[in-house]
PDB file of C-alpha atoms in Angstrom:
ATOM      1  CA  GLN A 271     108.802 125.134 126.546  1.00 89.00           C
ATOM      2  CA  VAL A 272     108.488 126.721 123.113  1.00 95.00           C
ATOM      3  CA  GLN A 273     105.779 129.211 122.286  1.00 97.00           C
ATOM      4  CA  LEU A 274     104.676 129.589 118.632  1.00 97.00           C
ATOM      5  CA  VAL A 275     102.606 132.397 117.184  1.00 97.00           C
ATOM      6  CA  GLU A 276     101.204 132.259 113.618  1.00 97.00           C
ATOM      7  CA  THR A 277     100.318 135.263 111.479  1.00 96.00           C
ATOM      8  CA  GLY A 278      99.104 135.706 107.941  1.00 96.00           C
ATOM      9  CA  GLY A 279      95.929 133.649 107.617  1.00 96.00           C
ATOM     10  CA  GLY A 280      93.025 134.954 105.673  1.00 97.00           C
ATOM     11  CA  LEU A 281      90.732 134.572 102.690  1.00 98.00           C
ATOM     12  CA  VAL A 282      92.121 134.104  99.189  1.00 98.00           C
ATOM     13  CA  GLN A 283      90.690 133.296  95.807  1.00 98.00           C
ATOM     14  CA  ALA A 284      91.506 129.930  94.215  1.00 98.00           C
ATOM     15  CA  GLY A 285      94.809 130.204  92.297  1.00 98.00           C
ATOM     16  CA  GLY A 286      95.980 133.011  94.583  1.00 98.00           C
ATOM     17  CA  SER A 287      98.796 133.167  97.015  1.00 98.00           C
ATOM     18  CA  LEU A 288      99.159 133.568 100.736  1.00 98.00           C
ATOM     19  CA  GLY A 289     102.022 133.648 103.156  1.00 98.00           C
ATOM     20  CA  LEU A 290     102.081 132.458 106.722  1.00 98.00           C
ATOM     21  CA  SER A 291     104.684 133.296 109.323  1.00 97.00           C
ATOM     22  CA  CYS A 292     105.499 131.869 112.705  1.00 97.00           C
ATOM     23  CA  ALA A 293     107.604 133.247 115.418  1.00 97.00           C
ATOM     24  CA  ALA A 294     109.085 131.002 118.127  1.00 97.00           C
ATOM     25  CA  SER A 295     110.006 132.011 121.676  1.00 96.00           C
ATOM     26  CA  GLY A 296     110.890 130.427 124.902  1.00 96.00           C
ATOM     27  CA  SER A 297     113.315 127.463 124.783  1.00 94.00           C
ATOM     28  CA  ILE A 298     114.328 128.243 121.194  1.00 93.00           C
ATOM     29  CA  PHE A 299     117.707 126.450 121.475  1.00 92.00           C
ATOM     30  CA  SER A 300     115.905 123.205 121.912  1.00 93.00           C
ATOM     31  CA  ILE A 301     114.162 123.497 118.447  1.00 94.00           C
ATOM     32  CA  ARG A 302     115.491 120.981 115.867  1.00 94.00           C
ATOM     33  CA  ALA A 303     112.839 121.438 113.231  1.00 95.00           C
ATOM     34  CA  MET A 304     109.841 123.443 112.535  1.00 96.00           C
ATOM     35  CA  GLY A 305     106.855 122.999 110.233  1.00 97.00           C
ATOM     36  CA  TRP A 306     103.239 123.537 109.419  1.00 98.00           C
ATOM     37  CA  TYR A 307     100.305 121.240 109.897  1.00 98.00           C
ATOM     38  CA  ARG A 308      96.632 121.845 108.938  1.00 98.00           C
ATOM     39  CA  GLN A 309      93.306 120.554 109.872  1.00 98.00           C
ATOM     40  CA  ALA A 310      90.539 120.861 107.425  1.00 96.00           C
ATOM     41  CA  PRO A 311      86.757 120.454 108.254  1.00 88.00           C
ATOM     42  CA  GLY A 312      86.045 116.770 108.657  1.00 91.00           C
ATOM     43  CA  LYS A 313      89.639 115.678 108.377  1.00 95.00           C
ATOM     44  CA  GLN A 314      92.391 114.912 110.807  1.00 96.00           C
ATOM     45  CA  ARG A 315      95.405 117.097 111.222  1.00 96.00           C
ATOM     46  CA  GLU A 316      98.077 116.472 108.572  1.00 97.00           C
ATOM     47  CA  MET A 317     101.665 117.554 107.966  1.00 98.00           C
ATOM     48  CA  VAL A 318     101.997 120.174 105.341  1.00 98.00           C
ATOM     49  CA  ALA A 319     105.656 121.045 105.318  1.00 98.00           C
ATOM     50  CA  THR A 320     108.667 120.768 107.652  1.00 98.00           C
ATOM     51  CA  ILE A 321     112.116 122.159 107.766  1.00 97.00           C
ATOM     52  CA  THR A 322     115.079 121.017 109.902  1.00 94.00           C
ATOM     53  CA  ASN A 323     117.589 123.444 111.455  1.00 92.00           C
ATOM     54  CA  GLY A 324     119.926 122.359 108.683  1.00 91.00           C
ATOM     55  CA  GLY A 325     117.481 123.380 106.006  1.00 93.00           C
ATOM     56  CA  ASN A 326     116.152 119.939 104.925  1.00 96.00           C
ATOM     57  CA  THR A 327     112.586 120.155 103.741  1.00 98.00           C
ATOM     58  CA  ASN A 328     109.677 117.774 103.516  1.00 98.00           C
ATOM     59  CA  TYR A 329     106.320 118.411 101.937  1.00 98.00           C
ATOM     60  CA  ALA A 330     102.986 116.684 101.785  1.00 98.00           C
ATOM     61  CA  ASP A 331     102.357 115.316  98.326  1.00 98.00           C
ATOM     62  CA  SER A 332      99.168 117.466  98.037  1.00 98.00           C
ATOM     63  CA  VAL A 333     101.277 120.696  98.373  1.00 98.00           C
ATOM     64  CA  LYS A 334     104.558 119.816  96.785  1.00 98.00           C
ATOM     65  CA  GLY A 335     105.369 122.285  93.991  1.00 98.00           C
ATOM     66  CA  ARG A 336     102.901 124.809  95.335  1.00 98.00           C
ATOM     67  CA  PHE A 337     104.043 125.562  98.836  1.00 98.00           C
ATOM     68  CA  THR A 338     107.512 126.587  99.995  1.00 98.00           C
ATOM     69  CA  ILE A 339     108.685 126.552 103.681  1.00 98.00           C
ATOM     70  CA  SER A 340     111.644 128.559 104.650  1.00 97.00           C
ATOM     71  CA  ARG A 341     113.221 129.570 108.009  1.00 93.00           C
ATOM     72  CA  ASP A 342     115.436 132.172 109.524  1.00 88.00           C
ATOM     73  CA  ASN A 343     117.253 130.488 112.404  1.00 75.00           C
ATOM     74  CA  ALA A 344     118.711 133.760 113.690  1.00 80.00           C
ATOM     75  CA  LYS A 345     115.257 135.222 114.011  1.00 82.00           C
ATOM     76  CA  ASN A 346     113.598 132.048 115.145  1.00 89.00           C
ATOM     77  CA  THR A 347     110.878 132.345 112.406  1.00 94.00           C
ATOM     78  CA  VAL A 348     109.430 130.024 109.838  1.00 96.00           C
ATOM     79  CA  HIS A 349     107.508 131.045 106.847  1.00 97.00           C
ATOM     80  CA  LEU A 350     105.096 129.116 104.496  1.00 98.00           C
ATOM     81  CA  GLN A 351     104.585 130.617 101.042  1.00 98.00           C
ATOM     82  CA  MET A 352     101.378 129.131  99.570  1.00 98.00           C
ATOM     83  CA  ASN A 353     100.869 129.543  95.847  1.00 98.00           C
ATOM     84  CA  SER A 354      98.272 128.191  93.434  1.00 98.00           C
ATOM     85  CA  LEU A 355      95.883 127.777  96.284  1.00 98.00           C
ATOM     86  CA  LYS A 356      92.941 125.375  95.957  1.00 98.00           C
ATOM     87  CA  PRO A 357      89.717 125.188  97.853  1.00 97.00           C
ATOM     88  CA  GLU A 358      90.868 122.011  99.440  1.00 96.00           C
ATOM     89  CA  ASP A 359      93.720 123.874 101.050  1.00 97.00           C
ATOM     90  CA  THR A 360      91.125 125.511 103.264  1.00 98.00           C
ATOM     91  CA  ALA A 361      92.023 124.587 106.902  1.00 98.00           C
ATOM     92  CA  VAL A 362      93.339 125.921 110.151  1.00 98.00           C
ATOM     93  CA  TYR A 363      97.101 125.997 109.805  1.00 98.00           C
ATOM     94  CA  TYR A 364      99.257 125.287 112.856  1.00 98.00           C
ATOM     95  CA  CYS A 365     102.894 126.143 113.283  1.00 98.00           C
ATOM     96  CA  ALA A 366     104.775 123.309 114.980  1.00 97.00           C
ATOM     97  CA  ALA A 367     108.219 122.665 116.409  1.00 97.00           C
ATOM     98  CA  ARG A 368     110.183 119.584 117.241  1.00 96.00           C
ATOM     99  CA  THR A 369     112.582 119.933 120.176  1.00 94.00           C
ATOM    100  CA  ALA A 370     115.583 117.932 121.334  1.00 92.00           C
ATOM    101  CA  TRP A 371     113.393 116.167 123.859  1.00 84.00           C
ATOM    102  CA  GLY A 372     110.985 114.567 121.296  1.00 82.00           C
ATOM    103  CA  SER A 373     110.997 112.539 118.172  1.00 87.00           C
ATOM    104  CA  THR A 374     107.670 114.110 116.990  1.00 93.00           C
ATOM    105  CA  PHE A 375     106.490 117.672 116.674  1.00 95.00           C
ATOM    106  CA  ASN A 376     105.541 118.581 120.226  1.00 92.00           C
ATOM    107  CA  SER A 377     104.977 122.341 120.303  1.00 95.00           C
ATOM    108  CA  TRP A 378     102.076 124.061 118.609  1.00 96.00           C
ATOM    109  CA  GLY A 379     100.823 127.436 117.881  1.00 97.00           C
ATOM    110  CA  GLN A 380      97.214 128.615 118.270  1.00 97.00           C
ATOM    111  CA  GLY A 381      96.343 128.140 114.563  1.00 97.00           C
ATOM    112  CA  THR A 382      95.433 130.570 111.862  1.00 98.00           C
ATOM    113  CA  GLN A 383      92.451 130.154 109.487  1.00 98.00           C
ATOM    114  CA  VAL A 384      93.203 129.904 105.683  1.00 98.00           C
ATOM    115  CA  THR A 385      90.162 129.956 103.522  1.00 98.00           C
ATOM    116  CA  VAL A 386      90.327 129.463  99.758  1.00 98.00           C
ATOM    117  CA  SER A 387      87.196 130.410  97.912  1.00 97.00           C
ATOM    118  CA  SER A 388      86.234 128.882  94.621  1.00 92.00           C
TER     119      SER A 388
END
């Protein structure tokens, strides 16, 4: 099992920046990709950004050009740098991992609140 812990959520003004970090522990050698999902009020959980162990990235259209995902494989961490934040980015952000035993993201952190004020 993989355990994920997010840090860095908070309140930020529209147009501002915020960085999220996630530390993985447990069966870290099973991880094949990590990413960030979010769930906004009244909406279903959606993918924000993912990154494979090899460094390939994927972004939701709504955040492309504003958010950057990065990882440090040696430290088992993933970071999400969020710039030019918009009120619609307000959500609970969840760190996620895909392991060798699944084709979908199957490990989840507890979530961290990101609130963007207008």
